[in-house]
PDB file of C-alpha atoms in Angstrom:
ATOM      1  CA  UNK A   1      89.684 103.250  75.931  1.00 44.00           C
ATOM      2  CA  UNK A   2      87.782 106.163  74.396  1.00 51.00           C
ATOM      3  CA  UNK A   3      89.100 107.998  71.346  1.00 60.00           C
ATOM      4  CA  UNK A   4      92.749 107.525  72.261  1.00 77.00           C
ATOM      5  CA  UNK A   5      92.454 108.010  76.041  1.00 89.00           C
ATOM      6  CA  UNK A   6      93.478 105.335  78.556  1.00 91.00           C
ATOM      7  CA  UNK A   7      93.219 105.417  82.359  1.00 91.00           C
ATOM      8  CA  UNK A   8      95.439 103.223  84.531  1.00 93.00           C
ATOM      9  CA  UNK A   9      96.651 102.892  88.107  1.00 94.00           C
ATOM     10  CA  UNK A  10     100.381 103.599  87.974  1.00 95.00           C
ATOM     11  CA  UNK A  11     101.435 103.127  91.609  1.00 97.00           C
ATOM     12  CA  UNK A  12      99.838 101.650  94.704  1.00 98.00           C
ATOM     13  CA  UNK A  13     100.974 101.356  98.325  1.00 98.00           C
ATOM     14  CA  UNK A  14      99.019  99.996 101.261  1.00 98.00           C
ATOM     15  CA  UNK A  15      99.486  98.804 104.836  1.00 98.00           C
ATOM     16  CA  UNK A  16      97.864  95.844 106.602  1.00 97.00           C
ATOM     17  CA  UNK A  17      98.103  95.506 110.396  1.00 96.00           C
ATOM     18  CA  UNK A  18      96.263  92.299 111.257  1.00 93.00           C
ATOM     19  CA  UNK A  19      98.108  89.867 108.950  1.00 96.00           C
ATOM     20  CA  UNK A  20     101.734  88.779 108.698  1.00 97.00           C
ATOM     21  CA  UNK A  21     103.735  89.046 105.470  1.00 97.00           C
ATOM     22  CA  UNK A  22     102.836  85.544 104.244  1.00 97.00           C
ATOM     23  CA  UNK A  23      99.135  86.060 104.905  1.00 97.00           C
ATOM     24  CA  UNK A  24      99.258  89.382 103.038  1.00 98.00           C
ATOM     25  CA  UNK A  25     100.766  87.648 100.003  1.00 97.00           C
ATOM     26  CA  UNK A  26      98.304  84.750 100.102  1.00 97.00           C
ATOM     27  CA  UNK A  27      95.088  86.451 101.216  1.00 97.00           C
ATOM     28  CA  UNK A  28      95.360  90.039 100.002  1.00 97.00           C
ATOM     29  CA  UNK A  29      97.619  89.915  96.949  1.00 97.00           C
ATOM     30  CA  UNK A  30      96.440  86.341  96.246  1.00 96.00           C
ATOM     31  CA  UNK A  31      99.879  85.453  94.901  1.00 96.00           C
ATOM     32  CA  UNK A  32     102.167  82.439  95.337  1.00 93.00           C
ATOM     33  CA  UNK A  33     104.676  82.610  98.203  1.00 94.00           C
ATOM     34  CA  UNK A  34     107.213  80.655  96.157  1.00 91.00           C
ATOM     35  CA  UNK A  35     107.330  83.483  93.607  1.00 91.00           C
ATOM     36  CA  UNK A  36     108.700  85.925  96.199  1.00 95.00           C
ATOM     37  CA  UNK A  37     112.384  86.220  97.088  1.00 94.00           C
ATOM     38  CA  UNK A  38     113.825  87.745 100.258  1.00 94.00           C
ATOM     39  CA  UNK A  39     116.069  90.700  99.471  1.00 93.00           C
ATOM     40  CA  UNK A  40     119.213  91.558 101.454  1.00 91.00           C
ATOM     41  CA  UNK A  41     117.625  94.549 103.187  1.00 92.00           C
ATOM     42  CA  UNK A  42     114.314  96.265 103.768  1.00 95.00           C
ATOM     43  CA  UNK A  43     113.393  99.940 103.404  1.00 95.00           C
ATOM     44  CA  UNK A  44     111.126 102.653 104.821  1.00 95.00           C
ATOM     45  CA  UNK A  45     112.168 101.543 108.320  1.00 96.00           C
ATOM     46  CA  UNK A  46     111.252  97.882 107.748  1.00 98.00           C
ATOM     47  CA  UNK A  47     114.079  95.420 108.349  1.00 97.00           C
ATOM     48  CA  UNK A  48     113.001  92.824 105.782  1.00 97.00           C
ATOM     49  CA  UNK A  49     111.581  92.765 102.268  1.00 97.00           C
ATOM     50  CA  UNK A  50     110.146  90.150  99.935  1.00 97.00           C
ATOM     51  CA  UNK A  51     109.955  90.903  96.215  1.00 96.00           C
ATOM     52  CA  UNK A  52     108.352  89.437  93.123  1.00 94.00           C
ATOM     53  CA  UNK A  53     109.379  91.512  90.130  1.00 91.00           C
ATOM     54  CA  UNK A  54     108.399  95.093  90.968  1.00 94.00           C
ATOM     55  CA  UNK A  55     106.027  94.122  93.791  1.00 97.00           C
ATOM     56  CA  UNK A  56     107.547  94.496  97.282  1.00 97.00           C
ATOM     57  CA  UNK A  57     106.280  93.328 100.670  1.00 98.00           C
ATOM     58  CA  UNK A  58     107.978  95.088 103.610  1.00 98.00           C
ATOM     59  CA  UNK A  59     107.830  93.626 107.106  1.00 98.00           C
ATOM     60  CA  UNK A  60     109.674  93.349 110.421  1.00 97.00           C
ATOM     61  CA  UNK A  61     109.090  96.949 111.492  1.00 95.00           C
ATOM     62  CA  UNK A  62     107.542  98.097 114.742  1.00 92.00           C
ATOM     63  CA  UNK A  63     104.174  96.662 115.755  1.00 86.00           C
ATOM     64  CA  UNK A  64     102.485  99.900 114.676  1.00 93.00           C
ATOM     65  CA  UNK A  65     103.978  99.677 111.170  1.00 97.00           C
ATOM     66  CA  UNK A  66     102.246  96.441 110.106  1.00 97.00           C
ATOM     67  CA  UNK A  67     103.063  94.997 106.665  1.00 98.00           C
ATOM     68  CA  UNK A  68     103.544  97.477 103.834  1.00 98.00           C
ATOM     69  CA  UNK A  69     103.106  96.585 100.152  1.00 98.00           C
ATOM     70  CA  UNK A  70     104.422  98.601  97.199  1.00 98.00           C
ATOM     71  CA  UNK A  71     103.367  98.100  93.592  1.00 98.00           C
ATOM     72  CA  UNK A  72     105.404 100.425  91.375  1.00 96.00           C
ATOM     73  CA  UNK A  73     104.226 101.323  87.876  1.00 94.00           C
ATOM     74  CA  UNK A  74     105.730  98.129  86.492  1.00 93.00           C
ATOM     75  CA  UNK A  75     104.462  96.246  89.535  1.00 95.00           C
ATOM     76  CA  UNK A  76     100.901  97.354  88.751  1.00 95.00           C
ATOM     77  CA  UNK A  77     101.290  96.043  85.195  1.00 93.00           C
ATOM     78  CA  UNK A  78     102.730  92.743  86.456  1.00 93.00           C
ATOM     79  CA  UNK A  79      99.911  92.343  88.983  1.00 94.00           C
ATOM     80  CA  UNK A  80      97.262  92.927  86.328  1.00 92.00           C
ATOM     81  CA  UNK A  81      98.500  89.824  84.521  1.00 88.00           C
ATOM     82  CA  UNK A  82      96.564  87.669  86.948  1.00 87.00           C
ATOM     83  CA  UNK A  83      94.073  89.943  88.701  1.00 90.00           C
ATOM     84  CA  UNK A  84      92.732  93.495  88.694  1.00 92.00           C
ATOM     85  CA  UNK A  85      93.749  96.360  90.946  1.00 94.00           C
ATOM     86  CA  UNK A  86      90.100  97.154  91.721  1.00 92.00           C
ATOM     87  CA  UNK A  87      89.711  93.621  93.086  1.00 93.00           C
ATOM     88  CA  UNK A  88      92.892  94.166  95.119  1.00 96.00           C
ATOM     89  CA  UNK A  89      91.408  97.356  96.582  1.00 94.00           C
ATOM     90  CA  UNK A  90      88.355  95.349  97.660  1.00 92.00           C
ATOM     91  CA  UNK A  91      90.569  92.838  99.486  1.00 95.00           C
ATOM     92  CA  UNK A  92      92.631  95.591 101.102  1.00 96.00           C
ATOM     93  CA  UNK A  93      89.425  97.049 102.548  1.00 93.00           C
ATOM     94  CA  UNK A  94      88.201  93.584 103.569  1.00 92.00           C
ATOM     95  CA  UNK A  95      91.313  93.177 105.739  1.00 94.00           C
ATOM     96  CA  UNK A  96      91.082  96.725 107.162  1.00 94.00           C
ATOM     97  CA  UNK A  97      94.069  97.854 105.135  1.00 96.00           C
ATOM     98  CA  UNK A  98      94.798 101.486 104.339  1.00 96.00           C
ATOM     99  CA  UNK A  99      96.165 102.811 101.064  1.00 97.00           C
ATOM    100  CA  UNK A 100      98.959 105.328 101.603  1.00 97.00           C
ATOM    101  CA  UNK A 101      99.564 106.169  97.942  1.00 97.00           C
ATOM    102  CA  UNK A 102      97.607 105.726  94.719  1.00 97.00           C
ATOM    103  CA  UNK A 103      98.780 107.140  91.401  1.00 97.00           C
ATOM    104  CA  UNK A 104      96.303 107.444  88.552  1.00 95.00           C
ATOM    105  CA  UNK A 105      97.409 108.200  84.996  1.00 95.00           C
ATOM    106  CA  UNK A 106      95.487 109.344  81.945  1.00 95.00           C
ATOM    107  CA  UNK A 107      97.224 108.686  78.618  1.00 94.00           C
ATOM    108  CA  UNK A 108      96.444 110.475  75.380  1.00 94.00           C
ATOM    109  CA  UNK A 109      97.801 108.447  72.458  1.00 90.00           C
ATOM    110  CA  UNK A 110      96.499 110.993  69.922  1.00 89.00           C
ATOM    111  CA  UNK A 111      98.425 113.998  71.214  1.00 83.00           C
ATOM    112  CA  UNK A 112      95.358 116.203  70.649  1.00 86.00           C
ATOM    113  CA  UNK A 113      93.035 115.566  73.611  1.00 91.00           C
ATOM    114  CA  UNK A 114      95.654 116.628  76.185  1.00 94.00           C
ATOM    115  CA  UNK A 115      97.103 119.726  74.443  1.00 93.00           C
ATOM    116  CA  UNK A 116     100.537 119.992  76.038  1.00 94.00           C
ATOM    117  CA  UNK A 117     101.402 123.279  74.306  1.00 93.00           C
ATOM    118  CA  UNK A 118      98.163 124.943  75.437  1.00 95.00           C
ATOM    119  CA  UNK A 119      98.804 123.803  79.021  1.00 95.00           C
ATOM    120  CA  UNK A 120     102.319 125.308  78.902  1.00 94.00           C
ATOM    121  CA  UNK A 121     100.980 128.565  77.496  1.00 95.00           C
ATOM    122  CA  UNK A 122      98.215 128.794  80.113  1.00 95.00           C
ATOM    123  CA  UNK A 123     100.739 128.318  82.922  1.00 94.00           C
ATOM    124  CA  UNK A 124     103.006 130.962  81.351  1.00 93.00           C
ATOM    125  CA  UNK A 125     100.191 133.524  81.016  1.00 92.00           C
ATOM    126  CA  UNK A 126      98.444 132.680  84.290  1.00 91.00           C
ATOM    127  CA  UNK A 127      95.104 131.779  82.707  1.00 94.00           C
ATOM    128  CA  UNK A 128      94.505 129.171  85.410  1.00 94.00           C
ATOM    129  CA  UNK A 129      92.412 128.870  88.547  1.00 93.00           C
ATOM    130  CA  UNK A 130      93.861 126.282  90.949  1.00 94.00           C
ATOM    131  CA  UNK A 131      94.155 125.175  94.549  1.00 92.00           C
ATOM    132  CA  UNK A 132      97.791 124.504  93.831  1.00 94.00           C
ATOM    133  CA  UNK A 133     100.037 127.548  94.166  1.00 92.00           C
ATOM    134  CA  UNK A 134     102.992 126.802  91.907  1.00 94.00           C
ATOM    135  CA  UNK A 135     104.301 124.769  89.008  1.00 95.00           C
ATOM    136  CA  UNK A 136     107.734 123.604  87.879  1.00 95.00           C
ATOM    137  CA  UNK A 137     108.763 122.857  84.316  1.00 95.00           C
ATOM    138  CA  UNK A 138     111.614 120.482  83.505  1.00 94.00           C
ATOM    139  CA  UNK A 139     113.263 120.036  80.127  1.00 94.00           C
ATOM    140  CA  UNK A 140     115.902 117.321  79.670  1.00 94.00           C
ATOM    141  CA  UNK A 141     118.363 117.603  76.767  1.00 94.00           C
ATOM    142  CA  UNK A 142     121.289 115.688  75.333  1.00 92.00           C
ATOM    143  CA  UNK A 143     124.530 117.547  75.923  1.00 93.00           C
ATOM    144  CA  UNK A 144     125.916 116.468  72.553  1.00 91.00           C
ATOM    145  CA  UNK A 145     123.356 118.207  70.353  1.00 92.00           C
ATOM    146  CA  UNK A 146     120.742 119.804  72.622  1.00 91.00           C
ATOM    147  CA  UNK A 147     117.993 117.375  71.548  1.00 92.00           C
ATOM    148  CA  UNK A 148     115.083 117.389  73.985  1.00 91.00           C
ATOM    149  CA  UNK A 149     114.565 113.952  75.549  1.00 92.00           C
ATOM    150  CA  UNK A 150     112.100 114.860  78.275  1.00 93.00           C
ATOM    151  CA  UNK A 151     109.563 117.570  79.074  1.00 95.00           C
ATOM    152  CA  UNK A 152     107.525 117.611  82.302  1.00 96.00           C
ATOM    153  CA  UNK A 153     105.267 120.116  84.047  1.00 97.00           C
ATOM    154  CA  UNK A 154     104.747 119.493  87.779  1.00 96.00           C
ATOM    155  CA  UNK A 155     101.817 121.273  89.400  1.00 96.00           C
ATOM    156  CA  UNK A 156     101.708 121.574  93.180  1.00 94.00           C
ATOM    157  CA  UNK A 157     104.224 120.447  95.785  1.00 91.00           C
ATOM    158  CA  UNK A 158     105.643 116.933  95.906  1.00 87.00           C
ATOM    159  CA  UNK A 159     105.294 117.125  99.694  1.00 87.00           C
ATOM    160  CA  UNK A 160     101.536 117.679  99.511  1.00 90.00           C
ATOM    161  CA  UNK A 161      98.800 115.031  99.574  1.00 93.00           C
ATOM    162  CA  UNK A 162      97.884 115.758  95.943  1.00 93.00           C
ATOM    163  CA  UNK A 163     100.323 116.359  93.129  1.00 93.00           C
ATOM    164  CA  UNK A 164      99.950 116.460  89.349  1.00 96.00           C
ATOM    165  CA  UNK A 165     102.418 115.765  86.555  1.00 96.00           C
ATOM    166  CA  UNK A 166     101.844 116.415  82.861  1.00 96.00           C
ATOM    167  CA  UNK A 167     104.552 115.191  80.531  1.00 95.00           C
ATOM    168  CA  UNK A 168     105.480 114.012  77.086  1.00 94.00           C
ATOM    169  CA  UNK A 169     105.626 110.252  77.541  1.00 93.00           C
ATOM    170  CA  UNK A 170     106.643 109.716  73.921  1.00 92.00           C
ATOM    171  CA  UNK A 171     109.808 111.795  74.458  1.00 91.00           C
ATOM    172  CA  UNK A 172     110.588 109.864  77.641  1.00 89.00           C
ATOM    173  CA  UNK A 173     110.183 106.532  75.853  1.00 89.00           C
ATOM    174  CA  UNK A 174     111.956 107.648  72.671  1.00 88.00           C
ATOM    175  CA  UNK A 175     108.825 107.038  70.605  1.00 88.00           C
ATOM    176  CA  UNK A 176     107.756 108.919  67.496  1.00 87.00           C
ATOM    177  CA  UNK A 177     104.016 108.430  67.965  1.00 90.00           C
ATOM    178  CA  UNK A 178     102.305 111.030  70.213  1.00 92.00           C
ATOM    179  CA  UNK A 179     101.780 110.148  73.870  1.00 93.00           C
ATOM    180  CA  UNK A 180     100.933 112.751  76.542  1.00 95.00           C
ATOM    181  CA  UNK A 181     100.252 111.706  80.139  1.00 96.00           C
ATOM    182  CA  UNK A 182      98.546 113.364  83.104  1.00 96.00           C
ATOM    183  CA  UNK A 183      99.403 111.729  86.430  1.00 96.00           C
ATOM    184  CA  UNK A 184      97.852 112.295  89.837  1.00 96.00           C
ATOM    185  CA  UNK A 185      99.941 111.272  92.847  1.00 96.00           C
ATOM    186  CA  UNK A 186      97.573 110.877  95.799  1.00 96.00           C
ATOM    187  CA  UNK A 187      98.897 110.220  99.319  1.00 96.00           C
ATOM    188  CA  UNK A 188      97.885 109.495 102.913  1.00 94.00           C
ATOM    189  CA  UNK A 189      94.314 110.472 103.851  1.00 94.00           C
ATOM    190  CA  UNK A 190      93.614 111.568 100.268  1.00 93.00           C
ATOM    191  CA  UNK A 191      94.584 108.078  99.091  1.00 95.00           C
ATOM    192  CA  UNK A 192      92.280 106.596 101.728  1.00 93.00           C
ATOM    193  CA  UNK A 193      89.436 108.809 100.514  1.00 92.00           C
ATOM    194  CA  UNK A 194      90.047 107.610  96.963  1.00 93.00           C
ATOM    195  CA  UNK A 195      90.171 104.030  98.235  1.00 92.00           C
ATOM    196  CA  UNK A 196      86.715 104.483  99.790  1.00 90.00           C
ATOM    197  CA  UNK A 197      85.308 106.097  96.640  1.00 89.00           C
ATOM    198  CA  UNK A 198      86.589 103.305  94.391  1.00 88.00           C
ATOM    199  CA  UNK A 199      84.653 100.712  96.394  1.00 83.00           C
ATOM    200  CA  UNK A 200      81.406 102.165  95.045  1.00 81.00           C
ATOM    201  CA  UNK A 201      82.324 104.175  91.949  1.00 77.00           C
ATOM    202  CA  UNK A 202      83.036 102.032  88.901  1.00 70.00           C
ATOM    203  CA  UNK A 203      83.346 104.935  86.431  1.00 81.00           C
ATOM    204  CA  UNK A 204      87.067 105.566  86.915  1.00 87.00           C
ATOM    205  CA  UNK A 205      87.131 108.351  84.355  1.00 89.00           C
ATOM    206  CA  UNK A 206      84.498 110.305  86.267  1.00 89.00           C
ATOM    207  CA  UNK A 207      86.530 109.957  89.466  1.00 91.00           C
ATOM    208  CA  UNK A 208      89.675 111.186  87.700  1.00 93.00           C
ATOM    209  CA  UNK A 209      87.828 114.074  86.060  1.00 92.00           C
ATOM    210  CA  UNK A 210      86.197 115.198  89.316  1.00 91.00           C
ATOM    211  CA  UNK A 211      89.510 115.168  91.184  1.00 92.00           C
ATOM    212  CA  UNK A 212      91.317 117.207  88.532  1.00 93.00           C
ATOM    213  CA  UNK A 213      88.453 119.666  88.034  1.00 91.00           C
ATOM    214  CA  UNK A 214      88.286 120.139  91.789  1.00 90.00           C
ATOM    215  CA  UNK A 215      91.928 121.247  91.855  1.00 93.00           C
ATOM    216  CA  UNK A 216      92.563 123.105  88.614  1.00 95.00           C
ATOM    217  CA  UNK A 217      90.712 124.844  85.792  1.00 94.00           C
ATOM    218  CA  UNK A 218      92.169 126.374  82.644  1.00 96.00           C
ATOM    219  CA  UNK A 219      90.560 129.671  81.666  1.00 96.00           C
ATOM    220  CA  UNK A 220      89.871 131.901  78.714  1.00 93.00           C
ATOM    221  CA  UNK A 221      90.864 135.453  79.599  1.00 90.00           C
ATOM    222  CA  UNK A 222      88.650 138.476  78.958  1.00 88.00           C
ATOM    223  CA  UNK A 223      88.461 142.088  80.126  1.00 83.00           C
ATOM    224  CA  UNK A 224      86.839 141.216  83.462  1.00 86.00           C
ATOM    225  CA  UNK A 225      89.306 142.017  86.258  1.00 84.00           C
ATOM    226  CA  UNK A 226      87.801 139.286  88.418  1.00 86.00           C
ATOM    227  CA  UNK A 227      89.565 136.109  87.303  1.00 82.00           C
ATOM    228  CA  UNK A 228      86.945 133.919  89.010  1.00 80.00           C
ATOM    229  CA  UNK A 229      84.429 135.090  86.392  1.00 88.00           C
ATOM    230  CA  UNK A 230      86.606 134.108  83.442  1.00 93.00           C
ATOM    231  CA  UNK A 231      85.027 131.277  81.444  1.00 94.00           C
ATOM    232  CA  UNK A 232      86.613 127.831  81.298  1.00 95.00           C
ATOM    233  CA  UNK A 233      88.712 127.267  78.175  1.00 95.00           C
ATOM    234  CA  UNK A 234      86.683 125.152  75.703  1.00 95.00           C
ATOM    235  CA  UNK A 235      89.578 122.722  75.213  1.00 94.00           C
ATOM    236  CA  UNK A 236      89.648 122.046  78.980  1.00 95.00           C
ATOM    237  CA  UNK A 237      85.890 121.460  79.101  1.00 94.00           C
ATOM    238  CA  UNK A 238      86.274 119.051  76.200  1.00 93.00           C
ATOM    239  CA  UNK A 239      89.134 117.174  77.899  1.00 93.00           C
ATOM    240  CA  UNK A 240      87.254 116.814  81.213  1.00 94.00           C
ATOM    241  CA  UNK A 241      84.207 115.574  79.302  1.00 92.00           C
ATOM    242  CA  UNK A 242      86.238 112.971  77.430  1.00 92.00           C
ATOM    243  CA  UNK A 243      88.045 111.809  80.594  1.00 92.00           C
ATOM    244  CA  UNK A 244      84.688 111.308  82.307  1.00 90.00           C
ATOM    245  CA  UNK A 245      83.776 108.645  79.746  1.00 88.00           C
ATOM    246  CA  UNK A 246      86.851 106.466  80.401  1.00 87.00           C
ATOM    247  CA  UNK A 247      86.859 103.102  82.136  1.00 82.00           C
ATOM    248  CA  UNK A 248      89.953 101.601  83.731  1.00 76.00           C
ATOM    249  CA  UNK A 249      92.382 100.062  81.252  1.00 73.00           C
ATOM    250  CA  UNK A 250      94.038  96.757  82.153  1.00 61.00           C
ATOM    251  CA  UNK A 251      97.592  96.668  80.823  1.00 59.00           C
ATOM    252  CA  UNK A 252      99.471  93.460  81.712  1.00 57.00           C
ATOM    253  CA  UNK A 253     103.231  93.775  81.405  1.00 58.00           C
ATOM    254  CA  UNK A 254     105.034  92.072  78.547  1.00 53.00           C
ATOM    255  CA  UNK A 255     108.061  90.124  79.821  1.00 56.00           C
ATOM    256  CA  UNK A 256     111.154  88.868  78.025  1.00 63.00           C
ATOM    257  CA  UNK A 257     114.238  86.876  78.936  1.00 68.00           C
ATOM    258  CA  UNK A 258     116.101  90.203  79.160  1.00 66.00           C
ATOM    259  CA  UNK A 259     113.563  91.480  81.711  1.00 61.00           C
ATOM    260  CA  UNK A 260     114.278  88.421  83.871  1.00 67.00           C
ATOM    261  CA  UNK A 261     118.046  88.832  83.402  1.00 72.00           C
ATOM    262  CA  UNK A 262     117.880  92.506  84.439  1.00 67.00           C
ATOM    263  CA  UNK A 263     115.829  91.667  87.532  1.00 61.00           C
ATOM    264  CA  UNK A 264     118.275  88.948  88.621  1.00 72.00           C
ATOM    265  CA  UNK A 265     121.242  91.327  88.225  1.00 72.00           C
ATOM    266  CA  UNK A 266     119.608  94.051  90.261  1.00 66.00           C
ATOM    267  CA  UNK A 267     117.904  92.034  92.972  1.00 63.00           C
ATOM    268  CA  UNK A 268     119.850  88.784  93.285  1.00 71.00           C
ATOM    269  CA  UNK A 269     123.365  89.693  92.088  1.00 76.00           C
ATOM    270  CA  UNK A 270     124.734  90.734  95.526  1.00 79.00           C
ATOM    271  CA  UNK A 271     123.312  87.620  97.204  1.00 78.00           C
ATOM    272  CA  UNK A 272     124.863  85.356  94.565  1.00 81.00           C
ATOM    273  CA  UNK A 273     128.187  87.138  95.061  1.00 84.00           C
ATOM    274  CA  UNK A 274     128.034  86.464  98.822  1.00 84.00           C
ATOM    275  CA  UNK A 275     127.473  82.747  98.223  1.00 84.00           C
ATOM    276  CA  UNK A 276     130.318  82.463  95.697  1.00 85.00           C
ATOM    277  CA  UNK A 277     132.732  84.353  97.975  1.00 89.00           C
ATOM    278  CA  UNK A 278     131.708  82.225 100.963  1.00 87.00           C
ATOM    279  CA  UNK A 279     132.412  79.094  98.894  1.00 87.00           C
ATOM    280  CA  UNK A 280     135.846  80.392  97.825  1.00 86.00           C
ATOM    281  CA  UNK A 281     134.735  80.869  94.235  1.00 85.00           C
ATOM    282  CA  UNK A 282     133.164  77.438  93.812  1.00 86.00           C
ATOM    283  CA  UNK A 283     129.924  77.432  91.800  1.00 85.00           C
ATOM    284  CA  UNK A 284     128.738  73.924  92.727  1.00 85.00           C
ATOM    285  CA  UNK A 285     126.028  75.126  95.133  1.00 85.00           C
ATOM    286  CA  UNK A 286     124.814  77.814  92.685  1.00 83.00           C
ATOM    287  CA  UNK A 287     124.566  75.212  89.909  1.00 85.00           C
ATOM    288  CA  UNK A 288     122.605  72.851  92.198  1.00 84.00           C
ATOM    289  CA  UNK A 289     120.201  75.692  92.991  1.00 82.00           C
ATOM    290  CA  UNK A 290     119.723  76.357  89.278  1.00 80.00           C
ATOM    291  CA  UNK A 291     119.085  72.684  88.535  1.00 81.00           C
ATOM    292  CA  UNK A 292     116.523  72.499  91.344  1.00 80.00           C
ATOM    293  CA  UNK A 293     114.908  75.664  89.969  1.00 76.00           C
ATOM    294  CA  UNK A 294     114.435  73.980  86.600  1.00 76.00           C
ATOM    295  CA  UNK A 295     112.098  71.487  88.237  1.00 77.00           C
ATOM    296  CA  UNK A 296     109.903  74.374  89.436  1.00 72.00           C
ATOM    297  CA  UNK A 297     109.494  76.162  86.115  1.00 70.00           C
ATOM    298  CA  UNK A 298     105.894  77.032  85.368  1.00 65.00           C
ATOM    299  CA  UNK A 299     103.983  77.541  82.160  1.00 60.00           C
ATOM    300  CA  UNK A 300     104.686  81.300  82.192  1.00 56.00           C
ATOM    301  CA  UNK A 301     108.445  80.599  82.379  1.00 64.00           C
ATOM    302  CA  UNK A 302     108.320  78.155  79.489  1.00 66.00           C
ATOM    303  CA  UNK A 303     106.482  80.666  77.332  1.00 59.00           C
ATOM    304  CA  UNK A 304     109.160  83.287  78.023  1.00 62.00           C
ATOM    305  CA  UNK A 305     111.817  80.783  76.912  1.00 67.00           C
ATOM    306  CA  UNK A 306     109.902  79.734  73.821  1.00 65.00           C
ATOM    307  CA  UNK A 307     109.777  83.363  72.716  1.00 57.00           C
ATOM    308  CA  UNK A 308     113.331  84.312  73.576  1.00 55.00           C
ATOM    309  CA  UNK A 309     114.251  87.711  72.254  1.00 48.00           C
ATOM    310  CA  UNK A 310     110.663  88.732  71.448  1.00 43.00           C
ATOM    311  CA  UNK A 311     107.986  90.437  73.465  1.00 43.00           C
ATOM    312  CA  UNK A 312     105.439  88.007  74.841  1.00 36.00           C
ATOM    313  CA  UNK A 313     102.513  88.058  77.232  1.00 35.00           C
ATOM    314  CA  UNK A 314     103.256  85.274  79.748  1.00 31.00           C
ATOM    315  CA  UNK A 315     101.720  87.263  82.600  1.00 26.00           C
ATOM    316  CA  UNK A 316      98.365  87.669  80.822  1.00 26.00           C
ATOM    317  CA  UNK A 317      96.692  84.686  82.324  1.00 31.00           C
ATOM    318  CA  UNK A 318      85.435 112.584  99.540  1.00 46.00           C
ATOM    319  CA  UNK A 319      87.560 114.509  97.123  1.00 51.00           C
ATOM    320  CA  UNK A 320      85.102 117.363  96.719  1.00 47.00           C
ATOM    321  CA  UNK A 321      86.149 118.607 100.183  1.00 42.00           C
ATOM    322  CA  UNK A 322      89.891 118.273  99.750  1.00 38.00           C
TER     323      UNK A 322
END
């Protein structure tokens, strides 16, 4: 972190063709097979899906589809409890895998380095030079009193290979302390280009800064009718300079008993219902499964239980041409 800025990976998807789903879990993710549960259905055209928290492994598609892995924002945080996403990228490349989506996020916990109001004003007045052609601003309010609970500026098209979001993360999270985020959503061949770059470039902030500066520049207007000759706004130069100094931040996810309860309800609830209905309402088999599960509890599970109700850290253990 540098003066309130943090850089993280906030989404990652990749496909492996030469390994099956179990080999992907063991050799690429380097995770325990026993920690994954088969869900009732797949997605994205895959018939089957294994999940561990917010990490999904999709398989049983056509031969051309291979095995597809999704780490959502929370999945990235969960994965970082035991490894790093840069190490994962190395293993993806080692097994000839291809990233299909990588999201990078830059967080400003001071509220001053990423000046949200200046960005809004620049978009409103057109003091911007960008490869993107349009932006969309969303404001979410409570109907009861009109209180703003979310404010996001999207730059570019969601259908494109590169897309940027700038939003008030503090509003989204209901926090009083300042927190502004810039996110880059990078897909398909752009994600593969980033994957290649990250094998050799360890200065993540410089990568982030180069990508953004290659796509957008905020300007200071003057009397020159040629916008291309307008100087860069000093605050934008300062932000790009500060971003370039950032290294990747590792942010393992805190887990609680309530996190586990929520996951079970969402992911396992329907399957449990099927078993109970099939057994005419009897819970004997479910109880046996629970008792057997107790014998497989690991240290991370015991630490969640010992801190019931409190947050704990059991899981801590070519863009220039685009």
